mmCIF file of C-alpha atoms in Angstrom:
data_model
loop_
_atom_site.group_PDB
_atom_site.id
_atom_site.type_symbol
_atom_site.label_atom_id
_atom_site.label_comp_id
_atom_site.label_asym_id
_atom_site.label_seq_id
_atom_site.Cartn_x
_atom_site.Cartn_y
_atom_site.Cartn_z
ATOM 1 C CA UNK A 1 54.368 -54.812 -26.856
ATOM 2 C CA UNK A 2 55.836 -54.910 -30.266
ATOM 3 C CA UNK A 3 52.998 -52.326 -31.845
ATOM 4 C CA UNK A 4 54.320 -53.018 -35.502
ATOM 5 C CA UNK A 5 53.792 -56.960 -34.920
ATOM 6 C CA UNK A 6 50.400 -56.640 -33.375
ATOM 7 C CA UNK A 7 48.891 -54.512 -36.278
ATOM 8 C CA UNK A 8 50.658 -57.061 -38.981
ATOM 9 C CA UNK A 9 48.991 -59.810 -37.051
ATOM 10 C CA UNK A 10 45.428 -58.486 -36.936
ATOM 11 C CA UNK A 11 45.563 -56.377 -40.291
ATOM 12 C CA UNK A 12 43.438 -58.755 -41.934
ATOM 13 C CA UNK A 13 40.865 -59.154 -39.001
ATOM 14 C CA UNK A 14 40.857 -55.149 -39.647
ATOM 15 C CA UNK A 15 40.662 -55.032 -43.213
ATOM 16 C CA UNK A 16 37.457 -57.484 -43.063
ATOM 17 C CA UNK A 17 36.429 -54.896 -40.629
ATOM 18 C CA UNK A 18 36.816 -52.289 -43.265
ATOM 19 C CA UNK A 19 35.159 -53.802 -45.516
ATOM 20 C CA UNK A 20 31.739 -55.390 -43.887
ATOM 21 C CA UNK A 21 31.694 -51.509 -42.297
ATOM 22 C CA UNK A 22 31.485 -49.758 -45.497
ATOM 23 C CA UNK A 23 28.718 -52.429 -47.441
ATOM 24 C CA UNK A 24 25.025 -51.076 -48.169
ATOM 25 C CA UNK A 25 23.168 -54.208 -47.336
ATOM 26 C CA UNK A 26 24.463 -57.252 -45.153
ATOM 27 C CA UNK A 27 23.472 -60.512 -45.183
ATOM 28 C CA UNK A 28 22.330 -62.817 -41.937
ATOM 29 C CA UNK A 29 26.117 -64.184 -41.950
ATOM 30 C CA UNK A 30 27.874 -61.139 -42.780
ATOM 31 C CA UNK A 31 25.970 -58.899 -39.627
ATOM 32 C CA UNK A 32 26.785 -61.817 -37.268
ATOM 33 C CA UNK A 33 30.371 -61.521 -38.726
ATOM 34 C CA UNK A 34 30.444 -57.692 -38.579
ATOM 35 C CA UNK A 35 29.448 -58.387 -34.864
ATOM 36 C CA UNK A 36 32.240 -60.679 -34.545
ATOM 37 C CA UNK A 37 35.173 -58.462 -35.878
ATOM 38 C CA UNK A 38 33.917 -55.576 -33.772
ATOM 39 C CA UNK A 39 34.049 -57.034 -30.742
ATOM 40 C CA UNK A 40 37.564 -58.350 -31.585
ATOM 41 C CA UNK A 41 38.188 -54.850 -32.736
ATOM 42 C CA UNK A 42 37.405 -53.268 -29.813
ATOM 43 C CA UNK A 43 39.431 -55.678 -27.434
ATOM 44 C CA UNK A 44 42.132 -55.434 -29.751
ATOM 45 C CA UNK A 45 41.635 -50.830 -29.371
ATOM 46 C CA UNK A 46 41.643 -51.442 -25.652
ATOM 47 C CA UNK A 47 44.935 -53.298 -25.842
ATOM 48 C CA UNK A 48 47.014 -51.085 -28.293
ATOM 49 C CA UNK A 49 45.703 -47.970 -26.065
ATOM 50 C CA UNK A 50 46.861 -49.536 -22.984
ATOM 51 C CA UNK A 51 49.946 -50.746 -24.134
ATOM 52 C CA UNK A 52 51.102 -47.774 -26.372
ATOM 53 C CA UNK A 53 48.340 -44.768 -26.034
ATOM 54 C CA UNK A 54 47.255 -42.859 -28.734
ATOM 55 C CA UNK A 55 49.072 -44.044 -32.040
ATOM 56 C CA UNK A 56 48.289 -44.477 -35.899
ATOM 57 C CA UNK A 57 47.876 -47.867 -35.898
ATOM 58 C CA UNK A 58 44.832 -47.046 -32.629
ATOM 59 C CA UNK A 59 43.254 -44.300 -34.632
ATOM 60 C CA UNK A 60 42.562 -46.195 -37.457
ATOM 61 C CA UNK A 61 40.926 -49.123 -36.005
ATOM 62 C CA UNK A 62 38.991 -46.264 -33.716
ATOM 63 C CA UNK A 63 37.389 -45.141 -37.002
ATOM 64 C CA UNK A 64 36.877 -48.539 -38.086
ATOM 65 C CA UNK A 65 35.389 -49.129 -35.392
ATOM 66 C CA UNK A 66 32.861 -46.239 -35.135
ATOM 67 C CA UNK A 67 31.830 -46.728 -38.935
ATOM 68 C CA UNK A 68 30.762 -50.427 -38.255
ATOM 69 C CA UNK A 69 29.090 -49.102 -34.878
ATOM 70 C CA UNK A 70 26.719 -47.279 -36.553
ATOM 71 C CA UNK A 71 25.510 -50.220 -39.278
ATOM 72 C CA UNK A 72 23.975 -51.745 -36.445
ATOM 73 C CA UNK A 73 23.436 -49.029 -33.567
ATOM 74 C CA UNK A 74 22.411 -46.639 -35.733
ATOM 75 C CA UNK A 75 23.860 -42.561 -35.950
ATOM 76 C CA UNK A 76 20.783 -41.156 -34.151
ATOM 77 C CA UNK A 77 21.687 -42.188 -30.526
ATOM 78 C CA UNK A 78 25.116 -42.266 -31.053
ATOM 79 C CA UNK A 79 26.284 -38.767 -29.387
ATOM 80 C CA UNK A 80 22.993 -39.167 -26.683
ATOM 81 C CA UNK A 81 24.351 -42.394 -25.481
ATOM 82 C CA UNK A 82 27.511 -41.287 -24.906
ATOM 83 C CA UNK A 83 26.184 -38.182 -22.637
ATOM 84 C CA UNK A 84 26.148 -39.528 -19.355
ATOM 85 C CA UNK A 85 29.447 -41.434 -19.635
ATOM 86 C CA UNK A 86 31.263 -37.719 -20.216
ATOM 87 C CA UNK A 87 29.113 -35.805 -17.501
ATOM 88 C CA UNK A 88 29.609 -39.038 -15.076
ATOM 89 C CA UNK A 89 32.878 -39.797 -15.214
ATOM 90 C CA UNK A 90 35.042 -38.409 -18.369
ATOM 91 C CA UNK A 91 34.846 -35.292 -17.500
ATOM 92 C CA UNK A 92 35.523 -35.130 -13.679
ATOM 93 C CA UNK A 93 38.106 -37.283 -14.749
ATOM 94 C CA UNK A 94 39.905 -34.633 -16.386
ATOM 95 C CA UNK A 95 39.064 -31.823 -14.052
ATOM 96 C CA UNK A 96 40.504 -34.299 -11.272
ATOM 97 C CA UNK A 97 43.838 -34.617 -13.029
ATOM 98 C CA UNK A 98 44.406 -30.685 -12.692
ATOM 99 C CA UNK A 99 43.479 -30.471 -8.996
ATOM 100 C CA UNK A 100 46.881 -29.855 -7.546
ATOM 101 C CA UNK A 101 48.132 -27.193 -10.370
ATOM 102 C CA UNK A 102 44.541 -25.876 -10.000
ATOM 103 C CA UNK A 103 44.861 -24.832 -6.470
ATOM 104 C CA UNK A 104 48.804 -23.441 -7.645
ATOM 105 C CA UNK A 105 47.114 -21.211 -10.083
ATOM 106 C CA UNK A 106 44.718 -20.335 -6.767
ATOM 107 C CA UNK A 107 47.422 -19.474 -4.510
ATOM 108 C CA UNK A 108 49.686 -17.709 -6.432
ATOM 109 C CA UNK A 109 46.584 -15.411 -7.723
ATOM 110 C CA UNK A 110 45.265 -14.238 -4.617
ATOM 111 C CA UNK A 111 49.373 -13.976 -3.080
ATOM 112 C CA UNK A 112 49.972 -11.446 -6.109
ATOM 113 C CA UNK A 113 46.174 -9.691 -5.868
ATOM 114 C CA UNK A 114 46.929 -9.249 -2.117
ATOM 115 C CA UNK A 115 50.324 -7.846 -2.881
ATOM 116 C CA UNK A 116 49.019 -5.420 -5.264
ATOM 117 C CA UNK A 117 45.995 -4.388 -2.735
ATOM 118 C CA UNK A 118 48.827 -4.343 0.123
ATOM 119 C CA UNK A 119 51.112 -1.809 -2.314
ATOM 120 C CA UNK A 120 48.330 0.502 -4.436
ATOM 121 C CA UNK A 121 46.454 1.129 -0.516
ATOM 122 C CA UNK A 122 49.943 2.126 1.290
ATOM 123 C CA UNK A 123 51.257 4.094 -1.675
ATOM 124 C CA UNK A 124 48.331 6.882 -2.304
ATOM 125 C CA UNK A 125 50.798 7.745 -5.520
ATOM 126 C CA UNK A 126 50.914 4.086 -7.179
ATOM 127 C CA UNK A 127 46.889 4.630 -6.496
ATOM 128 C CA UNK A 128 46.829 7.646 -8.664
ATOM 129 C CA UNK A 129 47.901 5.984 -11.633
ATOM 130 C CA UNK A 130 44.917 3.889 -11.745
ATOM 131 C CA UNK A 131 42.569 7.041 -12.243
ATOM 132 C CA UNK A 132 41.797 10.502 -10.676
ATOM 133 C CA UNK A 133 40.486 10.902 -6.657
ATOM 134 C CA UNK A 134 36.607 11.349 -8.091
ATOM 135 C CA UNK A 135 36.964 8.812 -10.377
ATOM 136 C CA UNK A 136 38.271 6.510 -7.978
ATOM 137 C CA UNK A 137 35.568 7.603 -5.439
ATOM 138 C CA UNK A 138 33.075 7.054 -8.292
ATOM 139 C CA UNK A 139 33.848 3.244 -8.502
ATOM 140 C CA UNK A 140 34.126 3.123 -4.532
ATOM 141 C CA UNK A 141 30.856 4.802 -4.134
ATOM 142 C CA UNK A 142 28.629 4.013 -7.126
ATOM 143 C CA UNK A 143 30.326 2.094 -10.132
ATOM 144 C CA UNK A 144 31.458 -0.957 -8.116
ATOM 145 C CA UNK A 145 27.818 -1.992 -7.172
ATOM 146 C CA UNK A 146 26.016 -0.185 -10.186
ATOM 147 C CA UNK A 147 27.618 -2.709 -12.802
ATOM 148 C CA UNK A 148 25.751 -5.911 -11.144
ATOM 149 C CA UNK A 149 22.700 -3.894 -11.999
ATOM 150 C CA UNK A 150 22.863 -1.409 -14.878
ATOM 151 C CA UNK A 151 21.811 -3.729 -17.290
ATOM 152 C CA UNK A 152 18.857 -6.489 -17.807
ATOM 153 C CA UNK A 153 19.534 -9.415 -15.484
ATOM 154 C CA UNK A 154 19.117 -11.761 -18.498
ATOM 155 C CA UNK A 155 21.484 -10.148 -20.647
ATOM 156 C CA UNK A 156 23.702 -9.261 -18.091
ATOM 157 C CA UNK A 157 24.255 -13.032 -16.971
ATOM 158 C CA UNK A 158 24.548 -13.819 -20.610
ATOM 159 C CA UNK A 159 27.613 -11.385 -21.517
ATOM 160 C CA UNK A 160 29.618 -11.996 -18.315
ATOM 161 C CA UNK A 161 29.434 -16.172 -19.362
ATOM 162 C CA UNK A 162 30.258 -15.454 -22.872
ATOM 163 C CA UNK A 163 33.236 -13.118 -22.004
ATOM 164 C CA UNK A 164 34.499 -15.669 -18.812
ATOM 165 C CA UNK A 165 34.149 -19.172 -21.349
ATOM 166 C CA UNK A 166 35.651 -17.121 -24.313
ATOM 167 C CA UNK A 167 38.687 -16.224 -21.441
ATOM 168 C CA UNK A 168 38.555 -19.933 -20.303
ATOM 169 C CA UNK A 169 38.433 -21.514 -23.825
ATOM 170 C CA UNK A 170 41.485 -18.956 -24.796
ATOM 171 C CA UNK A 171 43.607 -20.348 -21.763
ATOM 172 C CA UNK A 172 43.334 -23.957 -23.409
ATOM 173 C CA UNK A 173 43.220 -23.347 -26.514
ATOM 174 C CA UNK A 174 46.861 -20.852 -26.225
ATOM 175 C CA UNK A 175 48.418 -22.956 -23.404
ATOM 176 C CA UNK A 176 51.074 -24.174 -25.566
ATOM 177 C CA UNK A 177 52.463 -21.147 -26.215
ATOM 178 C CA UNK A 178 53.758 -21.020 -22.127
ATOM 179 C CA UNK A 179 52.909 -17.184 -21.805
ATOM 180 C CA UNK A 180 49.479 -16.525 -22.333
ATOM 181 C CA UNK A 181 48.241 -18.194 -19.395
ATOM 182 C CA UNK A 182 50.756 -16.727 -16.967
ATOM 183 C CA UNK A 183 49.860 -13.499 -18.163
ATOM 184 C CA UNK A 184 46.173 -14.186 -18.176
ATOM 185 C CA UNK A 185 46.784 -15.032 -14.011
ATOM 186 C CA UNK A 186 48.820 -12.502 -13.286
ATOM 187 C CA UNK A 187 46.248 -9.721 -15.502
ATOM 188 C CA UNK A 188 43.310 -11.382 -13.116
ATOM 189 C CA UNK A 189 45.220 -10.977 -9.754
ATOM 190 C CA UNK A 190 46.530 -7.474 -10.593
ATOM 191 C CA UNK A 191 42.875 -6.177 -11.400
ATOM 192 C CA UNK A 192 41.430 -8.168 -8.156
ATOM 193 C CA UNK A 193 44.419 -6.589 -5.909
ATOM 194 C CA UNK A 194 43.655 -3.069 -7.503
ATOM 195 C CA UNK A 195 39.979 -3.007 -7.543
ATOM 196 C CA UNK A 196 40.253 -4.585 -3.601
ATOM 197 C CA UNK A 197 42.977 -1.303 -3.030
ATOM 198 C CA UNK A 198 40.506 0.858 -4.548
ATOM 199 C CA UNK A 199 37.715 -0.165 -2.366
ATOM 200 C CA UNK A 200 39.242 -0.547 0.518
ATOM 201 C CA UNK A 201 40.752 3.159 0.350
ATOM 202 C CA UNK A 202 37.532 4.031 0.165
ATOM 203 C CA UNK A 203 36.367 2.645 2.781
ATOM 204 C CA UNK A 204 34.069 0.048 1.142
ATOM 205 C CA UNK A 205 36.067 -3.170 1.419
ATOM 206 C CA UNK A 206 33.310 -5.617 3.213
ATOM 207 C CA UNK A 207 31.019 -3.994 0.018
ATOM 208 C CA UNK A 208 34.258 -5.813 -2.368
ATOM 209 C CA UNK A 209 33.533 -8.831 -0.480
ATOM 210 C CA UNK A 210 29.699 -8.767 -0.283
ATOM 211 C CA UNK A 211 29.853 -8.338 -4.317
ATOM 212 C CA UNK A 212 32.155 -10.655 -5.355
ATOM 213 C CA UNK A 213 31.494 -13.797 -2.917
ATOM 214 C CA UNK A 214 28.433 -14.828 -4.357
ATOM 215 C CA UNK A 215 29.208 -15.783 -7.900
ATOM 216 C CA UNK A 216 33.275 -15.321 -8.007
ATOM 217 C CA UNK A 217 33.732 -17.829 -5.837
ATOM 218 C CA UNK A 218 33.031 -20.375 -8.314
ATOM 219 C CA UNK A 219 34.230 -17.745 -11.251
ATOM 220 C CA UNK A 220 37.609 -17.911 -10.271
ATOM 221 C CA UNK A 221 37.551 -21.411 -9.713
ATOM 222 C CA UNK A 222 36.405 -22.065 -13.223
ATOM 223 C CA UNK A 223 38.861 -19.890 -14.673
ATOM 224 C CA UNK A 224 41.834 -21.090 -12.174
ATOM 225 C CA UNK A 225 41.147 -24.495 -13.858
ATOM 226 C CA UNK A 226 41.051 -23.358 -17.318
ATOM 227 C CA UNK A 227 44.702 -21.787 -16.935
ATOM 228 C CA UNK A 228 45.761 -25.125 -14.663
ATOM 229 C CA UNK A 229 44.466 -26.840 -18.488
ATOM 230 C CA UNK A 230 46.445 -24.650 -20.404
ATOM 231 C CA UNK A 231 49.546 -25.148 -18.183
ATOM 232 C CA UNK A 232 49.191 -28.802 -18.332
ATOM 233 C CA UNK A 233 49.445 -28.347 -22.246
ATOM 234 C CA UNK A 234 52.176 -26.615 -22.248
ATOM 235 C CA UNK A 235 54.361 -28.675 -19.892
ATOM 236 C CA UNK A 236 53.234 -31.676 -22.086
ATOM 237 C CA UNK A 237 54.905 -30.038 -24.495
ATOM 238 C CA UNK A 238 58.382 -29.261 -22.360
ATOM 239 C CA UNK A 239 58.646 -32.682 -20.442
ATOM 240 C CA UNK A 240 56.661 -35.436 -22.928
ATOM 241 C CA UNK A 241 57.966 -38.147 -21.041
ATOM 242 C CA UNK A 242 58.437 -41.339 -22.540
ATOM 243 C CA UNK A 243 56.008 -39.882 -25.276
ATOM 244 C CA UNK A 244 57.274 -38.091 -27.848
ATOM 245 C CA UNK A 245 56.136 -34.474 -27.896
ATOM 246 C CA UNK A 246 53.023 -34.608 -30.130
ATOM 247 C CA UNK A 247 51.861 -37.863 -28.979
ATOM 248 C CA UNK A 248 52.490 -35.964 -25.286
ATOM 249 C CA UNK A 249 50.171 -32.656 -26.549
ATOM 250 C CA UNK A 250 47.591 -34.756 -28.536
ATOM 251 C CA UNK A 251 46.462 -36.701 -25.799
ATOM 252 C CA UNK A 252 46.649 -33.553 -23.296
ATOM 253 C CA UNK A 253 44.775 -31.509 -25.579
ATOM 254 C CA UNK A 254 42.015 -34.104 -26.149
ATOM 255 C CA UNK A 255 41.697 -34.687 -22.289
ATOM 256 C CA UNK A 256 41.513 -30.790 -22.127
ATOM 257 C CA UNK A 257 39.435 -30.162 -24.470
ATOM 258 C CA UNK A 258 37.251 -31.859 -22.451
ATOM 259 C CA UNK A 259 37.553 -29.496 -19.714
ATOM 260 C CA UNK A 260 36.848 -26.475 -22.038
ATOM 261 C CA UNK A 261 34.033 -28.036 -22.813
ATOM 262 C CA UNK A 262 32.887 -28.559 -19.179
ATOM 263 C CA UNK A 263 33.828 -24.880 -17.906
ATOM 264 C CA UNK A 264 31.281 -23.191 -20.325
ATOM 265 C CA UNK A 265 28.667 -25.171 -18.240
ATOM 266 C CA UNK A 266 30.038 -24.230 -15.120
ATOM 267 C CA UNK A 267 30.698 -20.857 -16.238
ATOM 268 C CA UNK A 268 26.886 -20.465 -17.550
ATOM 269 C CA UNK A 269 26.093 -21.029 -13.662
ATOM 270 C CA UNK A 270 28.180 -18.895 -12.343
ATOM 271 C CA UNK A 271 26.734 -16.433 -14.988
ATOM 272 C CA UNK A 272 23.156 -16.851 -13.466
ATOM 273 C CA UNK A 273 25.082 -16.318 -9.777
ATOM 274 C CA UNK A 274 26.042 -12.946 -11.039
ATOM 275 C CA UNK A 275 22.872 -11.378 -13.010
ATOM 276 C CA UNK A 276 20.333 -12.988 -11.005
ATOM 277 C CA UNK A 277 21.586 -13.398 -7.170
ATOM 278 C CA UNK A 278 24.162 -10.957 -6.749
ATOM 279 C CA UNK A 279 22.416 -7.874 -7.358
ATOM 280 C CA UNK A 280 19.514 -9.353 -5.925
ATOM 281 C CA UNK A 281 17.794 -7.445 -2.233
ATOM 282 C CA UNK A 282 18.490 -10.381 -0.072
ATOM 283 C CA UNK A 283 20.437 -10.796 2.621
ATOM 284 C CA UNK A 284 23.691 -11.344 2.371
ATOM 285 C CA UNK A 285 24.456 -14.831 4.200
ATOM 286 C CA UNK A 286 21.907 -16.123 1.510
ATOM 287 C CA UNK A 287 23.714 -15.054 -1.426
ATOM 288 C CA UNK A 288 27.162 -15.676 -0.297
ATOM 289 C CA UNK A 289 25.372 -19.324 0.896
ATOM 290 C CA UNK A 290 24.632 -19.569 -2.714
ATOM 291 C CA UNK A 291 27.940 -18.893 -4.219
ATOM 292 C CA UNK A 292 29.187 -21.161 -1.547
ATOM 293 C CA UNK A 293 27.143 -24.281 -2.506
ATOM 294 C CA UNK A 294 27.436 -23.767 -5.912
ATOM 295 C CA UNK A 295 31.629 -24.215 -5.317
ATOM 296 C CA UNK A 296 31.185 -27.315 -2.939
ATOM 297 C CA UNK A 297 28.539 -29.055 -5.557
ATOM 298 C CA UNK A 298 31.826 -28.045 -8.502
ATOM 299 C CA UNK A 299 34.683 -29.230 -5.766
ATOM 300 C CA UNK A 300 32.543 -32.661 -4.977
ATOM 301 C CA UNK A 301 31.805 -33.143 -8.594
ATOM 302 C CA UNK A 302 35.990 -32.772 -9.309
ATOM 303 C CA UNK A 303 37.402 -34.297 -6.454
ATOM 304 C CA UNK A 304 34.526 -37.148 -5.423
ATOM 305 C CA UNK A 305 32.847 -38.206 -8.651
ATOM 306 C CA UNK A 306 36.807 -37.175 -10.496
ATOM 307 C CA UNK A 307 38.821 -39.060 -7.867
ATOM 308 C CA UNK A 308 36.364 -42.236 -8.467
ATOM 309 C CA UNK A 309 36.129 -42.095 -12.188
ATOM 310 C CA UNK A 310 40.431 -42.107 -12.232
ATOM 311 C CA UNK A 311 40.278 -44.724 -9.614
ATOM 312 C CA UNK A 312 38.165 -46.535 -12.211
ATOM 313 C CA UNK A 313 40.283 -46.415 -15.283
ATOM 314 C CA UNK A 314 39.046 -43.475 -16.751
ATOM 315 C CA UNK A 315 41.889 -40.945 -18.421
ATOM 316 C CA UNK A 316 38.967 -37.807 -19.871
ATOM 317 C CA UNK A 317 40.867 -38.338 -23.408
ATOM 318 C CA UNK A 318 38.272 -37.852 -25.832
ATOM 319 C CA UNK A 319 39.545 -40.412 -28.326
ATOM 320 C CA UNK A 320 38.602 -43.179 -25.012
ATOM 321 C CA UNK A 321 34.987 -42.777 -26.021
ATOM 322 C CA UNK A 322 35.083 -45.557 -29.058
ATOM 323 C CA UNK A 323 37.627 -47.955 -26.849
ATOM 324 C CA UNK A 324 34.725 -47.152 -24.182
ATOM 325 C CA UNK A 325 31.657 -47.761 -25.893
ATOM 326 C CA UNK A 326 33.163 -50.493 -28.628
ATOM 327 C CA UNK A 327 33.766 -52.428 -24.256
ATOM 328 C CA UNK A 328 30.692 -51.255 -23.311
ATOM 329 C CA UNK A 329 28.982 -52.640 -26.208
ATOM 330 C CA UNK A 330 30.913 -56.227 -26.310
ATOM 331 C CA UNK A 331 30.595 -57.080 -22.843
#
């Protein structure tokens, strides 16, 4: 499609638009004509994002769009009503489009935290550089399971999911510099691989396993998909494709930004996992059984309700919401 020749041919269907969006008070005629153009508008959004993605000439007529939305929908519902369309299918959309460099990120951090746990507990010297024998027996013996319960479980549960979204939002937000995430991953496995060395040496590796199970099983997912987001920026950035490169990262980013702003919900559960169930007297099948359900519910919500929402159409670019709602609303 000839994007310069389509705009020329509808400008004046979009000026009108313009103009009957920004009035005070319409007329009988002139809301039944605002009507008109934005339902033209908003098969005329669909088409130019289909054909061409996200461009000038699309942008424009998305604001357009959204100011003569809210003469007759109102600006009170306007963020409500779109709600369920991100929970339901924009953003497992966009988690489902990182599943395969999601489960990358997965395997090579638990290949390079085993490697590190396989080194640190066969090399008592390489140990010794992570901290003195009682201090190491300190964390074996006490520290380990004393942090899950040193502090409030309330405010406890609140600082770890502040700390793990701020480390998730920083792995989207500094993706597109290519080494912040790889050094993020590699940080996380190295501490995992020592702190499992550690432990084991110790002789308190199934306590390792009993502690972090519960609520790092869907931890590390969360944060596993915030680097795969990150990642995905940056090679939008190295290989743009037929896009050119900030067509290539604006569209990534908005998609992704979606999934930052997805992860600080899944990262407030996982948050709750920690302060509330981990250090909790139960017995142990139960709170692993938890953490366990709590990752299927995330998976199935990604790679079910994502795979159909894809299947469907649906690309998690933010920008999709006024092409959305503008066919929503003229159907």
């Amino acid at each position: 499609m000839d994007l310069d020749a389509y705009s020329a041919a509808h400008r004046a269907e979009w000026d009108r638009l313009a103009v009957l969006g920004r009035r005070r008070q319409l007329s009988g005629a002139q809301s039944d004509e605002l009507i008109q153009a934005y339902q033209a508008g908003a098969t005329q959004l669909s088409v130019i994002k289909t054909a061409a993605g996200s461009t000038m000439q699309g942008d424009r007529l998305s604001v357009l769009l959204s100011r003569a939305r809210l003469r007759f929908t109102g600006a009170g519902t306007n963020v409500l009503s779109q709600l369920p369309r991100f929970f339901l299918t924009q953003l497992p959309a966009a988690l489902y489009r990182l599943r395969w460099l999601t489960l990358a990120v997965a395997v090579v951090t638990f290949v390079v935290a085993g490697l590190y746990a396989v080194w640190a507990t066969n090399n008592p010297d390489v140990l010794a550089n992570f901290g003195s024998p009682a201090e190491l027996e300190q964390l074996a013996n006490q520290s380990f399971v004393s942090y899950y319960s040193e502090n409030p479980a309330a405010s406890f549960a609140g600082r770890v999911w502040t700390n793990n979204a701020w480390i998730a939002a920083q792995c989207v937000a500094f993706g597109i510099l290519g080494v912040y995430v790889p050094y993020i991953v590699l940080q996380n496995a190295q501490n995992l691989g020592v702190t499992a060395a550690v432990m084991f040496a110790y002789d308190e590796g199934d306590t390792f396993f009993l502690y972090i199970a519960p609520h790092g099983l869907l931890e590390l997912t969360a944060i596993f998909v915030a680097a795969a987001a990150g990642l995905r920026i940056f090679w939008a950035w190295i290989a743009p494709g037929a896009r050119t490169r900030g067509q290539a990262l604006a569209e990534e980013a908005r998609a992704l930004f979606t999934v930052a702003i997805g992860l600080v919900f899944v990262l407030l559960v996982s948050g709750i996992i920690e302060g509330f169930v981990t250090p909790a007297p139960w017995p142990w099948p139960v709170k692993i059984g938890i953490g366990a359900a709590a990752l299927l519910a995330f998976l199935a919500y990604m790679l079910v309700l994502g795979g159909r929402a894809v299947r469907a159409g649906e690309t998690g670019d933010l920008a999709e919401f006024e092409a959305g709602s503008a066919r929503v609303f003229a159907g």
